[in-house]
Amino acid sequence: MRLSKDDPPQTVGAADAVRPPAAPARPPAPDREQPDAATGPDDEFAFRITRRPRPGRWCAVVIALAVAVWLGYTVVVNPNLHWDVIVDYQFDAVILEGLWVTIQLTLVSMTAGIAIGVLVAVMQLSESPVLRLTASAYTWFFRGTPLLVQLIFWFNLALLFPVIGIGIPFDGPKLVEWQTNAVITGFVAALLGLSINEGAYLAEIVRAGIQSVDPGQREAGASLGLSNRQILTRVVLPQAMRVIIPPFGNQFISMLKTTSLVSVIAGADLMTVSQHLYLANFEVIALLMVASLWYLALTTVASVAQHFVERRYSPGAAPLRRRVLTNLVPGRTGKGAVS
């Protein structure tokens, strides 16, 4: 730019001297469709996930359903299966008496087995080698011999000891004596065999549950001044219950069915009375179906109860945390709290 002599002088500042030339204006960007926040990014790279066809699984389902329908139809329409006899004997007084004996055997045997199992488990974890050896010999013998043999042995105990009594051992005088056949009835022999055998299995379950508790819990209880018995009953066992309960439930359900072995010693249980009835009227299958339906009902009730008990003692359950805190923290009030 040329300036004439008549134009006024122009002053150029330092900022104007170093100002860079203006950048050329960018052309307007083409309009893009913005992705919707609710639908996510553009579907340019989206792909559809489909399940792999599994014809083998569907074939197995169809076959299983067909077999189930066929078995149900065969059982229902079979003329040799007398449903009228099953209905008549399902709530018969004799069957109900045998059912009550089965329930009694199960409850009493499990209660005694739990007491024996806890005692033997504590003996196995004892520091005394004599107690450990005694407990190990007990579990070794009664888990190693068949339950049927043990039931027959207890029922025929009179062949080994015709008279049992209380007195001084090693052939000393007896204070009280009884005839063994009068004491060891079929019901008593069944209780002895089932309880002692079950105690051997429950001892291993309790031992495994106790050993699953962190040893630091014992140290924490000892630091609070708790005795060994209090540590076991208030600290260790409540935490071991989540490991003990599932196999306990399985053993209880198994015991309901194991009581049927009592029929070999005339224990008057459900299976025994069913045998007596079908030997009298020759309705073998019908009476076995009656017994099976009652066993199914008992095991179903026990399974439901086991489910709720396992939920109560599952890890993180509030009742268990509250019980442990109540037992461990001094000053808390509650049942079983340490004063």
Coordinates of N, CA and C in Angstrom, one line a residue, residues 59-217:
C59 N -33.4 -82.8 21.2 CA -33.7 -84.3 21.1 C -33.8 -84.9 22.4
A60 N -32.8 -84.6 23.3 CA -32.8 -85.2 24.6 C -34.1 -84.8 25.4
V61 N -34.5 -83.5 25.3 CA -35.7 -83.1 26.0 C -36.9 -83.8 25.5
V62 N -37.0 -84.0 24.2 CA -38.2 -84.7 23.6 C -38.2 -86.1 24.0
I63 N -37.0 -86.8 24.0 CA -36.9 -88.2 24.5 C -37.3 -88.3 25.9
A64 N -36.8 -87.4 26.8 CA -37.1 -87.5 28.2 C -38.6 -87.3 28.5
L65 N -39.2 -86.3 27.8 CA -40.6 -86.1 28.0 C -41.4 -87.3 27.5
A66 N -41.0 -87.9 26.4 CA -41.7 -89.1 25.8 C -41.6 -90.3 26.8
V67 N -40.4 -90.5 27.4 CA -40.3 -91.6 28.3 C -41.1 -91.4 29.6
A68 N -41.1 -90.1 30.1 CA -41.9 -89.8 31.3 C -43.4 -90.0 31.0
V69 N -43.9 -89.6 29.9 CA -45.3 -89.8 29.6 C -45.6 -91.2 29.4
W70 N -44.7 -92.0 28.8 CA -44.9 -93.4 28.6 C -45.0 -94.1 29.9
L71 N -44.0 -93.8 30.8 CA -44.0 -94.5 32.1 C -45.2 -94.1 32.9
G72 N -45.6 -92.8 32.9 CA -46.8 -92.4 33.7 C -48.1 -93.1 33.1
Y73 N -48.2 -93.2 31.8 CA -49.3 -93.9 31.2 C -49.3 -95.4 31.6
T74 N -48.1 -96.0 31.5 CA -48.1 -97.4 31.8 C -48.5 -97.7 33.2
V75 N -48.0 -96.9 34.1 CA -48.3 -97.1 35.6 C -49.8 -96.9 35.8
V76 N -50.4 -95.8 35.2 CA -51.8 -95.5 35.5 C -52.7 -96.6 35.0
V77 N -52.5 -97.0 33.7 CA -53.5 -97.9 33.1 C -53.1 -99.4 33.3
N78 N -52.1 -99.7 34.0 CA -51.7 -101.1 34.2 C -52.8 -101.7 35.1
P79 N -53.4 -102.8 34.6 CA -54.5 -103.4 35.3 C -53.9 -104.2 36.5
N80 N -52.6 -104.6 36.5 CA -52.1 -105.3 37.7 C -51.7 -104.5 38.9
L81 N -51.8 -103.2 38.7 CA -51.5 -102.2 39.8 C -52.9 -101.8 40.3
H82 N -53.3 -102.3 41.4 CA -54.6 -102.1 42.0 C -54.6 -100.8 42.8
W83 N -55.1 -99.7 42.1 CA -55.1 -98.4 42.7 C -56.2 -98.3 43.8
D84 N -57.2 -99.1 43.7 CA -58.2 -99.1 44.8 C -57.6 -99.6 46.1
V85 N -56.7 -100.6 46.0 CA -56.0 -101.1 47.2 C -55.1 -100.1 47.8
I86 N -54.4 -99.4 46.9 CA -53.5 -98.3 47.3 C -54.3 -97.3 48.1
V87 N -55.4 -96.8 47.5 CA -56.2 -95.8 48.2 C -56.7 -96.3 49.5
D88 N -57.2 -97.6 49.6 CA -57.7 -98.1 50.8 C -56.7 -98.2 51.9
Y89 N -55.5 -98.5 51.6 CA -54.4 -98.7 52.6 C -53.6 -97.5 52.9
Q90 N -53.7 -96.5 52.1 CA -52.8 -95.3 52.3 C -53.0 -94.7 53.7
F91 N -54.2 -94.7 54.2 CA -54.4 -94.1 55.5 C -55.0 -95.1 56.5
D92 N -54.6 -96.4 56.2 CA -55.0 -97.4 57.1 C -54.4 -97.3 58.5
A93 N -55.1 -97.7 59.6 CA -54.5 -97.5 60.9 C -53.2 -98.2 61.1
V94 N -53.1 -99.4 60.6 CA -51.8 -100.2 60.7 C -50.7 -99.5 60.0
I95 N -50.9 -98.9 58.8 CA -49.9 -98.2 58.1 C -49.5 -96.9 58.8
L96 N -50.5 -96.2 59.4 CA -50.2 -95.0 60.1 C -49.4 -95.3 61.4
E97 N -49.7 -96.4 62.1 CA -48.9 -96.8 63.2 C -47.4 -97.1 62.8
G98 N -47.2 -97.8 61.7 CA -45.9 -98.0 61.3 C -45.2 -96.8 60.8
L99 N -45.9 -95.8 60.2 CA -45.4 -94.5 59.9 C -44.9 -93.8 61.1
W100 N -45.7 -93.8 62.2 CA -45.3 -93.1 63.4 C -44.0 -93.8 64.0
V101 N -43.9 -95.1 64.0 CA -42.7 -95.8 64.4 C -41.5 -95.3 63.6
T102 N -41.7 -95.2 62.3 CA -40.6 -94.7 61.5 C -40.1 -93.3 61.8
I103 N -41.1 -92.5 62.1 CA -40.7 -91.1 62.5 C -40.0 -91.1 63.8
Q104 N -40.5 -91.9 64.8 CA -39.8 -92.0 66.1 C -38.4 -92.5 66.0
L105 N -38.2 -93.6 65.2 CA -36.9 -94.1 65.0 C -35.9 -93.0 64.4
T106 N -36.5 -92.3 63.4 CA -35.6 -91.3 62.8 C -35.2 -90.2 63.7
L107 N -36.2 -89.6 64.4 CA -35.9 -88.5 65.3 C -35.0 -88.9 66.5
V108 N -35.3 -90.0 67.1 CA -34.5 -90.4 68.3 C -33.1 -90.8 67.9
S109 N -33.0 -91.6 66.8 CA -31.7 -92.0 66.3 C -30.9 -90.8 65.9
M110 N -31.5 -89.9 65.2 CA -30.7 -88.7 64.8 C -30.2 -87.9 66.0
T111 N -31.1 -87.7 67.0 CA -30.8 -87.0 68.2 C -29.6 -87.6 68.9
A112 N -29.7 -88.9 69.1 CA -28.7 -89.7 69.8 C -27.4 -89.7 68.9
G113 N -27.6 -89.8 67.6 CA -26.4 -89.8 66.7 C -25.7 -88.4 66.7
I114 N -26.4 -87.3 66.8 CA -25.8 -86.0 66.9 C -25.0 -85.9 68.2
A115 N -25.6 -86.3 69.3 CA -24.9 -86.2 70.6 C -23.6 -87.1 70.6
I116 N -23.7 -88.3 70.0 CA -22.5 -89.1 69.9 C -21.5 -88.5 68.9
G117 N -22.0 -88.0 67.8 CA -21.1 -87.4 66.8 C -20.3 -86.2 67.3
V118 N -21.0 -85.3 68.1 CA -20.3 -84.2 68.6 C -19.2 -84.6 69.6
L119 N -19.6 -85.5 70.5 CA -18.7 -86.0 71.5 C -17.4 -86.7 70.9
V120 N -17.7 -87.5 69.9 CA -16.6 -88.2 69.2 C -15.7 -87.3 68.4
A121 N -16.3 -86.2 67.8 CA -15.6 -85.3 67.1 C -14.7 -84.4 68.0
V122 N -15.2 -84.1 69.1 CA -14.3 -83.3 70.1 C -13.2 -84.2 70.6
M123 N -13.5 -85.5 70.8 CA -12.4 -86.4 71.2 C -11.4 -86.6 70.1
Q124 N -11.8 -86.6 68.8 CA -10.8 -86.7 67.8 C -9.9 -85.5 67.7
L125 N -10.4 -84.3 68.1 CA -9.6 -83.1 68.0 C -8.9 -82.8 69.4
S126 N -9.0 -83.7 70.3 CA -8.4 -83.5 71.6 C -6.9 -83.7 71.5
E127 N -6.2 -83.1 72.5 CA -4.8 -83.2 72.6 C -4.3 -84.5 73.2
S128 N -5.3 -85.3 73.8 CA -4.9 -86.6 74.4 C -4.9 -87.7 73.3
P129 N -3.8 -88.4 73.2 CA -3.7 -89.4 72.2 C -4.6 -90.6 72.5
V130 N -4.9 -90.8 73.8 CA -5.8 -91.9 74.1 C -7.3 -91.6 73.6
L131 N -7.7 -90.4 73.8 CA -9.0 -90.0 73.3 C -9.1 -90.0 71.8
R132 N -8.1 -89.5 71.2 CA -8.0 -89.6 69.7 C -8.1 -91.0 69.2
L133 N -7.3 -91.9 69.8 CA -7.3 -93.3 69.4 C -8.6 -94.0 69.6
T134 N -9.3 -93.7 70.7 CA -10.6 -94.3 71.0 C -11.6 -93.8 70.0
A135 N -11.6 -92.5 69.7 CA -12.6 -92.0 68.8 C -12.3 -92.5 67.4
S136 N -11.1 -92.6 67.0 CA -10.8 -93.1 65.6 C -11.2 -94.6 65.5
A137 N -11.0 -95.4 66.6 CA -11.4 -96.8 66.6 C -12.9 -96.9 66.4
Y138 N -13.6 -96.1 67.1 CA -15.1 -96.1 67.1 C -15.6 -95.8 65.6
T139 N -15.1 -94.7 65.0 CA -15.5 -94.4 63.7 C -15.1 -95.5 62.7
W140 N -13.9 -96.0 62.9 CA -13.3 -97.0 62.0 C -14.2 -98.3 62.0
F141 N -14.6 -98.7 63.2 CA -15.4 -100.0 63.3 C -16.8 -99.8 62.7
F142 N -17.5 -98.8 63.2 CA -18.9 -98.7 62.9 C -19.2 -98.2 61.5
R143 N -18.2 -97.5 60.9 CA -18.3 -97.1 59.5 C -17.9 -98.3 58.6
G144 N -17.1 -99.2 59.1 CA -16.6 -100.3 58.3 C -17.4 -101.5 58.2
T145 N -18.4 -101.6 59.1 CA -19.3 -102.8 59.1 C -20.7 -102.4 58.6
P146 N -21.4 -103.3 57.9 CA -22.7 -102.9 57.4 C -23.7 -102.7 58.5
L147 N -24.6 -101.7 58.2 CA -25.6 -101.4 59.2 C -26.6 -102.6 59.4
L148 N -26.8 -103.4 58.4 CA -27.7 -104.6 58.5 C -27.1 -105.6 59.5
V149 N -25.8 -105.8 59.4 CA -25.1 -106.7 60.3 C -25.2 -106.2 61.8
Q150 N -25.0 -104.9 61.9 CA -25.1 -104.3 63.3 C -26.5 -104.4 63.9
L151 N -27.6 -104.3 63.0 CA -28.9 -104.4 63.5 C -29.2 -105.9 64.0
I152 N -28.8 -106.8 63.2 CA -29.0 -108.2 63.5 C -28.2 -108.6 64.8
F153 N -27.0 -108.0 64.9 CA -26.2 -108.2 66.1 C -26.9 -107.7 67.4
W154 N -27.4 -106.5 67.4 CA -28.0 -106.0 68.6 C -29.3 -106.7 68.9
F155 N -30.0 -107.2 67.8 CA -31.2 -108.0 68.1 C -31.0 -109.3 68.7
N156 N -29.8 -109.9 68.4 CA -29.4 -111.2 69.0 C -28.4 -111.1 70.0
L157 N -28.4 -109.9 70.7 CA -27.4 -109.7 71.8 C -27.5 -110.8 72.9
A158 N -28.7 -111.3 73.1 CA -28.9 -112.3 74.2 C -28.1 -113.6 73.9
L159 N -27.7 -113.9 72.7 CA -26.9 -115.0 72.5 C -25.5 -114.8 73.0
L160 N -25.0 -113.6 73.2 CA -23.7 -113.3 73.7 C -23.8 -113.0 75.2
F161 N -24.8 -112.2 75.6 CA -25.0 -111.9 77.0 C -26.5 -112.2 77.4
P162 N -26.7 -113.4 77.9 CA -28.1 -113.7 78.2 C -28.7 -112.8 79.3
V163 N -27.8 -112.3 80.2 CA -28.3 -111.4 81.3 C -27.4 -110.1 81.3
I164 N -28.0 -109.0 81.4 CA -27.3 -107.7 81.5 C -27.7 -107.1 82.8
G165 N -26.7 -106.4 83.4 CA -27.0 -105.8 84.7 C -26.0 -104.7 85.1
I166 N -26.2 -104.1 86.2 CA -25.4 -103.1 86.7 C -24.7 -103.5 88.0
G167 N -23.4 -103.4 88.1 CA -22.7 -103.9 89.3 C -21.2 -103.6 89.1
I168 N -20.5 -104.4 89.9 CA -19.0 -104.3 89.8 C -18.5 -105.1 88.6
P169 N -17.7 -104.5 87.8 CA -17.2 -105.2 86.6 C -16.2 -106.3 87.0
F170 N -15.8 -107.1 85.9 CA -14.9 -108.2 86.1 C -15.5 -109.3 87.0
D171 N -16.7 -109.7 86.6 CA -17.4 -110.8 87.3 C -17.7 -110.5 88.8
G172 N -17.8 -109.2 89.1 CA -18.2 -108.8 90.5 C -19.7 -109.0 90.7
P173 N -20.2 -108.7 91.9 CA -21.6 -108.9 92.2 C -22.4 -107.8 91.4
K174 N -23.6 -108.2 91.0 CA -24.5 -107.4 90.2 C -25.6 -106.8 91.2
L175 N -25.8 -105.5 91.0 CA -26.8 -104.9 91.8 C -28.2 -105.1 91.2
V176 N -28.3 -105.0 89.9 CA -29.6 -105.1 89.2 C -29.3 -106.0 88.0
E177 N -30.2 -106.9 87.7 CA -30.0 -107.7 86.5 C -31.4 -107.8 85.7
W178 N -31.2 -107.9 84.4 CA -32.4 -108.1 83.5 C -32.1 -109.2 82.5
Q179 N -33.1 -109.8 82.0 CA -33.0 -110.7 80.9 C -32.8 -109.9 79.6
T180 N -31.8 -110.2 78.9 CA -31.5 -109.5 77.7 C -32.7 -109.5 76.7
N181 N -33.3 -110.6 76.5 CA -34.4 -110.7 75.6 C -35.6 -109.7 76.0
A182 N -35.7 -109.5 77.3 CA -36.8 -108.6 77.7 C -36.5 -107.2 77.5
V183 N -35.2 -106.9 77.5 CA -34.8 -105.5 77.4 C -34.5 -105.1 75.9
I184 N -33.8 -105.9 75.2 CA -33.5 -105.6 73.8 C -34.6 -106.1 72.9
T185 N -35.6 -105.3 72.8 CA -36.7 -105.6 71.8 C -36.3 -105.2 70.4
G186 N -37.2 -105.4 69.5 CA -36.9 -105.0 68.1 C -36.7 -103.5 68.0
F187 N -37.6 -102.7 68.7 CA -37.5 -101.3 68.7 C -36.2 -100.8 69.3
V188 N -35.8 -101.4 70.5 CA -34.6 -101.0 71.2 C -33.4 -101.4 70.3
A189 N -33.4 -102.5 69.8 CA -32.3 -103.0 68.9 C -32.1 -102.0 67.7
A190 N -33.2 -101.6 67.1 CA -33.2 -100.7 66.0 C -32.6 -99.3 66.4
L191 N -33.0 -98.8 67.6 CA -32.5 -97.6 68.1 C -31.0 -97.7 68.3
L192 N -30.5 -98.8 68.9 CA -29.1 -98.9 69.2 C -28.3 -99.0 67.9
G193 N -28.7 -99.8 67.0 CA -28.0 -99.9 65.7 C -28.0 -98.6 64.9
L194 N -29.1 -98.0 64.8 CA -29.2 -96.8 64.0 C -28.4 -95.6 64.6
S195 N -28.6 -95.5 66.0 CA -27.9 -94.3 66.6 C -26.4 -94.5 66.6
I196 N -25.9 -95.6 67.0 CA -24.5 -95.8 67.0 C -23.8 -95.7 65.7
N197 N -24.5 -96.3 64.7 CA -23.9 -96.2 63.3 C -24.0 -94.8 62.8
E198 N -25.1 -94.1 63.1 CA -25.2 -92.7 62.6 C -24.2 -91.8 63.3
G199 N -23.9 -92.1 64.6 CA -23.0 -91.3 65.3 C -21.6 -91.3 64.7
A200 N -21.2 -92.5 64.1 CA -19.9 -92.6 63.5 C -19.8 -91.7 62.3
Y201 N -20.8 -91.6 61.5 CA -20.8 -90.7 60.3 C -20.9 -89.2 60.7
L202 N -21.7 -88.9 61.7 CA -21.9 -87.5 62.1 C -20.6 -87.0 62.7
A203 N -19.9 -87.9 63.4 CA -18.6 -87.5 64.0 C -17.7 -86.9 63.0
E204 N -17.6 -87.5 61.8 CA -16.7 -87.0 60.7 C -17.2 -85.7 60.2
I205 N -18.5 -85.6 60.1 CA -19.1 -84.3 59.6 C -18.8 -83.2 60.6
V206 N -19.0 -83.4 61.9 CA -18.8 -82.4 62.9 C -17.3 -82.0 62.9
R207 N -16.5 -83.0 62.8 CA -15.0 -82.7 62.9 C -14.6 -81.8 61.7
A208 N -15.1 -82.2 60.5 CA -14.8 -81.3 59.3 C -15.3 -79.9 59.5
G209 N -16.5 -79.8 60.1 CA -17.1 -78.5 60.3 C -16.3 -77.6 61.3
I210 N -15.9 -78.3 62.4 CA -15.1 -77.6 63.4 C -13.7 -77.1 62.8
Q211 N -13.1 -78.0 62.0 CA -11.8 -77.7 61.4 C -11.9 -76.6 60.3
S212 N -13.1 -76.4 59.8 CA -13.3 -75.4 58.8 C -13.3 -73.9 59.3
V213 N -13.5 -73.8 60.7 CA -13.5 -72.5 61.3 C -12.0 -72.0 61.4
D214 N -11.8 -70.7 61.1 CA -10.4 -70.2 61.2 C -9.9 -70.3 62.7
P215 N -8.7 -70.7 62.8 CA -8.1 -70.8 64.2 C -8.1 -69.5 64.9
G216 N -8.1 -68.4 64.2 CA -8.1 -67.1 64.9 C -9.3 -66.8 65.7
Q217 N -10.4 -67.5 65.3 CA -11.7 -67.4 66.1 C -11.5 -67.9 67.5

